[in-house]
Amino acid sequence: MLKDKIRNFKRTHATCRDLFDWAKRYCTSNRVFLLTFYLLYLTVFAISLFIVLNYESGISHDNYYYLLTQGEYSYIKVSLEYVLLNMGTALISMITYRKKYTFACLYFLVTFIAYRLAVNIVGSWQYSLVLNILDTILFYVPIFTVFVAVVVTTVCYINSNYFYCNDHCPITLKKMLTFTLALIGISSCVILIHTLLYPFVTAKILF
């Protein structure tokens, strides 16, 4: 019994160490993209938020948690909308693997995502403080951050498997598509948590 516990502990420790080593290698080899994309996202969001606040009276966007209190929140419609946006983001990111440096266009996509996040938050910040905070923290911020994470993960994959291999690249369209579909599946599950699960649980607890 004791030997089994020791063996299981060693196996778990080894697995955790392997995972840590993999994460370290991943961050090291992709540090330029991880830093530049996420810093751009945060910087543009902060600047956009400052600018948009000056025009907040003319901006209006859905506060989904307010709609929830009114019984007007459409779980299927909202979920489908953001899942499709996520799919579009992933597919746009995927096609940049065909040519070197075309991924640079994705910096503009991240800039737009950060700007839209600021606009959506300010436009929906017109109800009670609780509803505004819930809508921001449990809806807009995590979902838009998922969009950016999809872009960054795709760029890192391209960097690891395609960027430096020139005409002898082992990656194929099939492999790239398989990776993208897997990424869409995982990221869409995260989005559904924020468009289906959290609103449902919050409605049961608070409303």
PDB file of C-alpha atoms in Angstrom:
ATOM      1  CA  MET A   1       0.000   0.000   0.000  1.00  0.00           C
ATOM      2  CA  LEU A   2       2.747   2.434   0.977  1.00  0.00           C
ATOM      3  CA  LYS A   3       4.790   1.516  -2.078  1.00  0.00           C
ATOM      4  CA  ASP A   4       1.784   2.188  -4.310  1.00  0.00           C
ATOM      5  CA  LYS A   5       1.280   5.600  -2.731  1.00  0.00           C
ATOM      6  CA  ILE A   6       4.943   6.457  -3.185  1.00  0.00           C
ATOM      7  CA  ARG A   7       4.823   5.275  -6.795  1.00  0.00           C
ATOM      8  CA  ASN A   8       1.676   7.321  -7.495  1.00  0.00           C
ATOM      9  CA  PHE A   9       3.239  10.373  -5.856  1.00  0.00           C
ATOM     10  CA  LYS A  10       6.375  10.048  -7.978  1.00  0.00           C
ATOM     11  CA  ARG A  11       4.287   9.613 -11.113  1.00  0.00           C
ATOM     12  CA  THR A  12       2.194  12.683 -10.287  1.00  0.00           C
ATOM     13  CA  HIS A  13       5.309  14.688  -9.437  1.00  0.00           C
ATOM     14  CA  ALA A  14       6.931  13.670 -12.734  1.00  0.00           C
ATOM     15  CA  THR A  15       3.799  14.610 -14.689  1.00  0.00           C
ATOM     16  CA  CYS A  16       3.622  18.024 -13.024  1.00  0.00           C
ATOM     17  CA  ARG A  17       7.313  18.586 -13.706  1.00  0.00           C
ATOM     18  CA  ASP A  18       6.880  17.617 -17.367  1.00  0.00           C
ATOM     19  CA  LEU A  19       3.931  19.973 -17.658  1.00  0.00           C
ATOM     20  CA  PHE A  20       5.918  22.779 -16.060  1.00  0.00           C
ATOM     21  CA  ASP A  21       8.875  22.135 -18.386  1.00  0.00           C
ATOM     22  CA  TRP A  22       6.589  22.151 -21.414  1.00  0.00           C
ATOM     23  CA  ALA A  23       4.961  25.439 -20.326  1.00  0.00           C
ATOM     24  CA  LYS A  24       8.396  26.952 -19.752  1.00  0.00           C
ATOM     25  CA  ARG A  25       9.607  25.916 -23.208  1.00  0.00           C
ATOM     26  CA  TYR A  26       6.382  27.153 -24.788  1.00  0.00           C
ATOM     27  CA  CYS A  27       6.619  30.577 -23.152  1.00  0.00           C
ATOM     28  CA  THR A  28      10.315  30.879 -23.945  1.00  0.00           C
ATOM     29  CA  SER A  29       9.982  30.030 -27.641  1.00  0.00           C
ATOM     30  CA  ASN A  30       6.913  32.259 -28.065  1.00  0.00           C
ATOM     31  CA  ARG A  31       7.715  35.071 -25.628  1.00  0.00           C
ATOM     32  CA  VAL A  32       7.793  37.734 -28.345  1.00  0.00           C
ATOM     33  CA  PHE A  33       4.265  36.925 -29.503  1.00  0.00           C
ATOM     34  CA  LEU A  34       2.893  36.385 -26.007  1.00  0.00           C
ATOM     35  CA  LEU A  35       4.233  39.732 -24.827  1.00  0.00           C
ATOM     36  CA  THR A  36       3.471  41.843 -27.879  1.00  0.00           C
ATOM     37  CA  PHE A  37      -0.050  40.582 -28.506  1.00  0.00           C
ATOM     38  CA  TYR A  38      -1.245  40.692 -24.901  1.00  0.00           C
ATOM     39  CA  LEU A  39       0.449  44.023 -24.188  1.00  0.00           C
ATOM     40  CA  LEU A  40      -1.140  45.442 -27.330  1.00  0.00           C
ATOM     41  CA  TYR A  41      -4.521  44.127 -26.192  1.00  0.00           C
ATOM     42  CA  LEU A  42      -4.240  45.705 -22.755  1.00  0.00           C
ATOM     43  CA  THR A  43      -2.787  48.974 -24.044  1.00  0.00           C
ATOM     44  CA  VAL A  44      -5.363  49.504 -26.786  1.00  0.00           C
ATOM     45  CA  PHE A  45      -8.155  48.575 -24.389  1.00  0.00           C
ATOM     46  CA  ALA A  46      -6.959  51.154 -21.825  1.00  0.00           C
ATOM     47  CA  ILE A  47      -6.582  53.891 -24.452  1.00  0.00           C
ATOM     48  CA  SER A  48      -9.915  53.063 -26.082  1.00  0.00           C
ATOM     49  CA  LEU A  49     -11.647  53.034 -22.725  1.00  0.00           C
ATOM     50  CA  PHE A  50     -10.288  56.514 -21.975  1.00  0.00           C
ATOM     51  CA  ILE A  51     -11.416  57.825 -25.376  1.00  0.00           C
ATOM     52  CA  VAL A  52     -14.814  56.133 -25.426  1.00  0.00           C
ATOM     53  CA  LEU A  53     -15.703  57.430 -21.958  1.00  0.00           C
ATOM     54  CA  ASN A  54     -15.845  60.923 -23.472  1.00  0.00           C
ATOM     55  CA  TYR A  55     -18.622  59.773 -25.809  1.00  0.00           C
ATOM     56  CA  GLU A  56     -20.455  57.383 -23.520  1.00  0.00           C
ATOM     57  CA  SER A  57     -23.778  59.246 -23.790  1.00  0.00           C
ATOM     58  CA  GLY A  58     -23.956  58.385 -27.489  1.00  0.00           C
ATOM     59  CA  ILE A  59     -23.017  54.721 -27.145  1.00  0.00           C
ATOM     60  CA  SER A  60     -25.418  51.935 -26.282  1.00  0.00           C
ATOM     61  CA  HIS A  61     -24.823  48.194 -26.178  1.00  0.00           C
ATOM     62  CA  ASP A  62     -26.576  45.227 -24.645  1.00  0.00           C
ATOM     63  CA  ASN A  63     -26.096  44.587 -20.969  1.00  0.00           C
ATOM     64  CA  TYR A  64     -26.782  40.866 -20.989  1.00  0.00           C
ATOM     65  CA  TYR A  65     -27.279  40.606 -17.252  1.00  0.00           C
ATOM     66  CA  TYR A  66     -29.883  43.351 -17.409  1.00  0.00           C
ATOM     67  CA  LEU A  67     -31.639  41.393 -20.164  1.00  0.00           C
ATOM     68  CA  LEU A  68     -31.423  38.397 -17.855  1.00  0.00           C
ATOM     69  CA  THR A  69     -33.334  40.221 -15.125  1.00  0.00           C
ATOM     70  CA  GLN A  70     -35.993  41.201 -17.656  1.00  0.00           C
ATOM     71  CA  GLY A  71     -36.399  37.690 -18.975  1.00  0.00           C
ATOM     72  CA  GLU A  72     -35.223  38.864 -22.411  1.00  0.00           C
ATOM     73  CA  TYR A  73     -31.877  37.093 -22.522  1.00  0.00           C
ATOM     74  CA  SER A  74     -31.731  34.610 -25.389  1.00  0.00           C
ATOM     75  CA  TYR A  75     -29.322  31.851 -24.412  1.00  0.00           C
ATOM     76  CA  ILE A  76     -29.228  30.258 -27.857  1.00  0.00           C
ATOM     77  CA  LYS A  77     -28.996  33.456 -29.911  1.00  0.00           C
ATOM     78  CA  VAL A  78     -26.276  35.057 -27.785  1.00  0.00           C
ATOM     79  CA  SER A  79     -24.272  31.839 -27.531  1.00  0.00           C
ATOM     80  CA  LEU A  80     -24.462  31.201 -31.267  1.00  0.00           C
ATOM     81  CA  GLU A  81     -23.419  34.775 -32.050  1.00  0.00           C
ATOM     82  CA  TYR A  82     -20.261  34.647 -29.962  1.00  0.00           C
ATOM     83  CA  VAL A  83     -19.362  31.093 -30.940  1.00  0.00           C
ATOM     84  CA  LEU A  84     -19.554  32.128 -34.598  1.00  0.00           C
ATOM     85  CA  LEU A  85     -17.430  35.205 -33.914  1.00  0.00           C
ATOM     86  CA  ASN A  86     -14.909  32.951 -32.223  1.00  0.00           C
ATOM     87  CA  MET A  87     -14.936  30.576 -35.178  1.00  0.00           C
ATOM     88  CA  GLY A  88     -14.373  33.465 -37.584  1.00  0.00           C
ATOM     89  CA  THR A  89     -11.465  34.727 -35.484  1.00  0.00           C
ATOM     90  CA  ALA A  90      -9.854  31.282 -35.488  1.00  0.00           C
ATOM     91  CA  LEU A  91     -10.266  30.769 -39.236  1.00  0.00           C
ATOM     92  CA  ILE A  92      -8.901  34.230 -40.034  1.00  0.00           C
ATOM     93  CA  SER A  93      -5.912  33.488 -37.822  1.00  0.00           C
ATOM     94  CA  MET A  94      -5.416  30.105 -39.466  1.00  0.00           C
ATOM     95  CA  ILE A  95      -5.057  31.368 -43.034  1.00  0.00           C
ATOM     96  CA  THR A  96      -2.045  33.488 -42.077  1.00  0.00           C
ATOM     97  CA  TYR A  97       0.106  30.348 -41.924  1.00  0.00           C
ATOM     98  CA  ARG A  98       0.376  30.284 -45.717  1.00  0.00           C
ATOM     99  CA  LYS A  99       2.841  33.164 -45.998  1.00  0.00           C
ATOM    100  CA  LYS A 100       5.565  34.441 -43.718  1.00  0.00           C
ATOM    101  CA  TYR A 101       4.781  37.556 -41.715  1.00  0.00           C
ATOM    102  CA  THR A 102       1.129  37.625 -42.770  1.00  0.00           C
ATOM    103  CA  PHE A 103       0.349  36.936 -39.110  1.00  0.00           C
ATOM    104  CA  ALA A 104       1.293  40.595 -38.550  1.00  0.00           C
ATOM    105  CA  CYS A 105      -2.202  41.433 -39.817  1.00  0.00           C
ATOM    106  CA  LEU A 106      -3.497  39.815 -36.651  1.00  0.00           C
ATOM    107  CA  TYR A 107      -2.114  42.713 -34.623  1.00  0.00           C
ATOM    108  CA  PHE A 108      -4.790  44.840 -36.280  1.00  0.00           C
ATOM    109  CA  LEU A 109      -7.401  42.225 -35.406  1.00  0.00           C
ATOM    110  CA  VAL A 110      -6.342  42.289 -31.745  1.00  0.00           C
ATOM    111  CA  THR A 111      -6.439  46.095 -31.827  1.00  0.00           C
ATOM    112  CA  PHE A 112     -10.009  45.962 -33.113  1.00  0.00           C
ATOM    113  CA  ILE A 113     -11.031  43.388 -30.482  1.00  0.00           C
ATOM    114  CA  ALA A 114      -9.601  45.580 -27.703  1.00  0.00           C
ATOM    115  CA  TYR A 115     -11.407  48.627 -29.077  1.00  0.00           C
ATOM    116  CA  ARG A 116     -14.728  46.777 -29.340  1.00  0.00           C
ATOM    117  CA  LEU A 117     -14.351  45.513 -25.796  1.00  0.00           C
ATOM    118  CA  ALA A 118     -14.016  49.075 -24.536  1.00  0.00           C
ATOM    119  CA  VAL A 119     -17.005  50.232 -26.595  1.00  0.00           C
ATOM    120  CA  ASN A 120     -19.204  47.346 -25.454  1.00  0.00           C
ATOM    121  CA  ILE A 121     -18.368  47.826 -21.790  1.00  0.00           C
ATOM    122  CA  VAL A 122     -18.972  51.570 -21.820  1.00  0.00           C
ATOM    123  CA  GLY A 123     -22.122  51.196 -23.903  1.00  0.00           C
ATOM    124  CA  SER A 124     -23.583  48.616 -21.523  1.00  0.00           C
ATOM    125  CA  TRP A 125     -22.561  50.412 -18.303  1.00  0.00           C
ATOM    126  CA  GLN A 126     -25.905  52.125 -17.704  1.00  0.00           C
ATOM    127  CA  TYR A 127     -27.714  50.033 -15.132  1.00  0.00           C
ATOM    128  CA  SER A 128     -27.113  49.103 -11.500  1.00  0.00           C
ATOM    129  CA  LEU A 129     -23.541  48.603 -10.323  1.00  0.00           C
ATOM    130  CA  VAL A 130     -24.075  44.880  -9.736  1.00  0.00           C
ATOM    131  CA  LEU A 131     -25.442  44.293 -13.230  1.00  0.00           C
ATOM    132  CA  ASN A 132     -22.679  46.379 -14.800  1.00  0.00           C
ATOM    133  CA  ILE A 133     -19.957  44.477 -12.960  1.00  0.00           C
ATOM    134  CA  LEU A 134     -21.472  41.072 -13.731  1.00  0.00           C
ATOM    135  CA  ASP A 135     -21.825  41.944 -17.408  1.00  0.00           C
ATOM    136  CA  THR A 136     -18.243  43.179 -17.579  1.00  0.00           C
ATOM    137  CA  ILE A 137     -16.491  40.522 -15.502  1.00  0.00           C
ATOM    138  CA  LEU A 138     -18.538  37.453 -16.436  1.00  0.00           C
ATOM    139  CA  PHE A 139     -19.338  38.297 -20.038  1.00  0.00           C
ATOM    140  CA  TYR A 140     -17.473  40.864 -22.107  1.00  0.00           C
ATOM    141  CA  VAL A 141     -13.948  40.661 -20.641  1.00  0.00           C
ATOM    142  CA  PRO A 142     -13.577  36.853 -20.626  1.00  0.00           C
ATOM    143  CA  ILE A 143     -15.184  36.340 -24.035  1.00  0.00           C
ATOM    144  CA  PHE A 144     -13.155  39.016 -25.810  1.00  0.00           C
ATOM    145  CA  THR A 145     -10.025  37.757 -24.072  1.00  0.00           C
ATOM    146  CA  VAL A 146     -10.792  34.296 -25.460  1.00  0.00           C
ATOM    147  CA  PHE A 147     -10.837  35.833 -28.949  1.00  0.00           C
ATOM    148  CA  VAL A 148      -7.369  37.256 -28.354  1.00  0.00           C
ATOM    149  CA  ALA A 149      -6.138  33.977 -26.855  1.00  0.00           C
ATOM    150  CA  VAL A 150      -7.280  32.171 -30.008  1.00  0.00           C
ATOM    151  CA  VAL A 151      -5.252  34.585 -32.136  1.00  0.00           C
ATOM    152  CA  VAL A 152      -2.145  34.294 -29.962  1.00  0.00           C
ATOM    153  CA  THR A 153      -2.333  30.495 -29.700  1.00  0.00           C
ATOM    154  CA  THR A 154      -2.619  30.207 -33.480  1.00  0.00           C
ATOM    155  CA  VAL A 155       0.360  32.515 -34.027  1.00  0.00           C
ATOM    156  CA  CYS A 156       2.425  30.512 -31.527  1.00  0.00           C
ATOM    157  CA  TYR A 157       1.493  27.301 -33.322  1.00  0.00           C
ATOM    158  CA  ILE A 158       2.537  28.806 -36.642  1.00  0.00           C
ATOM    159  CA  ASN A 159       5.782  29.986 -35.074  1.00  0.00           C
ATOM    160  CA  SER A 160       6.564  26.531 -33.692  1.00  0.00           C
ATOM    161  CA  ASN A 161       5.630  24.503 -36.762  1.00  0.00           C
ATOM    162  CA  TYR A 162       5.877  26.685 -39.836  1.00  0.00           C
ATOM    163  CA  PHE A 163       7.622  30.008 -39.473  1.00  0.00           C
ATOM    164  CA  TYR A 164      11.232  28.920 -39.896  1.00  0.00           C
ATOM    165  CA  CYS A 165      10.931  25.875 -42.124  1.00  0.00           C
ATOM    166  CA  ASN A 166      10.704  27.644 -45.506  1.00  0.00           C
ATOM    167  CA  ASP A 167       9.815  25.258 -48.338  1.00  0.00           C
ATOM    168  CA  HIS A 168      10.399  22.107 -46.299  1.00  0.00           C
ATOM    169  CA  CYS A 169       7.633  22.747 -43.794  1.00  0.00           C
ATOM    170  CA  PRO A 170       6.189  19.583 -42.228  1.00  0.00           C
ATOM    171  CA  ILE A 171       2.875  21.267 -41.529  1.00  0.00           C
ATOM    172  CA  THR A 172       0.033  20.762 -44.003  1.00  0.00           C
ATOM    173  CA  LEU A 173      -3.353  22.334 -44.482  1.00  0.00           C
ATOM    174  CA  LYS A 174      -4.905  19.236 -42.910  1.00  0.00           C
ATOM    175  CA  LYS A 175      -2.745  19.580 -39.784  1.00  0.00           C
ATOM    176  CA  MET A 176      -3.433  23.296 -39.555  1.00  0.00           C
ATOM    177  CA  LEU A 177      -7.153  22.736 -39.968  1.00  0.00           C
ATOM    178  CA  THR A 178      -7.144  19.977 -37.346  1.00  0.00           C
ATOM    179  CA  PHE A 179      -5.388  22.268 -34.888  1.00  0.00           C
ATOM    180  CA  THR A 180      -7.782  25.124 -35.653  1.00  0.00           C
ATOM    181  CA  LEU A 181     -10.879  22.959 -35.213  1.00  0.00           C
ATOM    182  CA  ALA A 182      -9.557  21.699 -31.877  1.00  0.00           C
ATOM    183  CA  LEU A 183      -8.861  25.271 -30.818  1.00  0.00           C
ATOM    184  CA  ILE A 184     -12.348  26.339 -31.891  1.00  0.00           C
ATOM    185  CA  GLY A 185     -13.843  23.499 -29.865  1.00  0.00           C
ATOM    186  CA  ILE A 186     -11.939  24.309 -26.683  1.00  0.00           C
ATOM    187  CA  SER A 187     -12.411  28.079 -26.897  1.00  0.00           C
ATOM    188  CA  SER A 188     -16.095  27.705 -27.780  1.00  0.00           C
ATOM    189  CA  CYS A 189     -16.603  25.626 -24.633  1.00  0.00           C
ATOM    190  CA  VAL A 190     -15.114  28.471 -22.594  1.00  0.00           C
ATOM    191  CA  ILE A 191     -17.423  30.941 -24.331  1.00  0.00           C
ATOM    192  CA  LEU A 192     -20.466  28.748 -23.680  1.00  0.00           C
ATOM    193  CA  ILE A 193     -19.613  28.732 -19.994  1.00  0.00           C
ATOM    194  CA  HIS A 194     -20.012  32.528 -20.018  1.00  0.00           C
ATOM    195  CA  THR A 195     -23.036  32.678 -22.300  1.00  0.00           C
ATOM    196  CA  LEU A 196     -24.972  29.692 -20.955  1.00  0.00           C
ATOM    197  CA  LEU A 197     -23.744  28.416 -17.600  1.00  0.00           C
ATOM    198  CA  TYR A 198     -22.928  31.623 -15.740  1.00  0.00           C
ATOM    199  CA  PRO A 199     -26.115  33.463 -16.795  1.00  0.00           C
ATOM    200  CA  PHE A 200     -28.213  30.421 -15.875  1.00  0.00           C
ATOM    201  CA  VAL A 201     -26.580  29.999 -12.450  1.00  0.00           C
ATOM    202  CA  THR A 202     -26.664  33.756 -11.743  1.00  0.00           C
ATOM    203  CA  ALA A 203     -30.343  33.932 -12.680  1.00  0.00           C
ATOM    204  CA  LYS A 204     -31.138  31.100 -10.281  1.00  0.00           C
ATOM    205  CA  ILE A 205     -29.143  32.586  -7.413  1.00  0.00           C
ATOM    206  CA  LEU A 206     -29.709  36.349  -7.708  1.00  0.00           C
ATOM    207  CA  PHE A 207     -32.724  36.909  -9.907  1.00  0.00           C
TER     208      PHE A 207
END
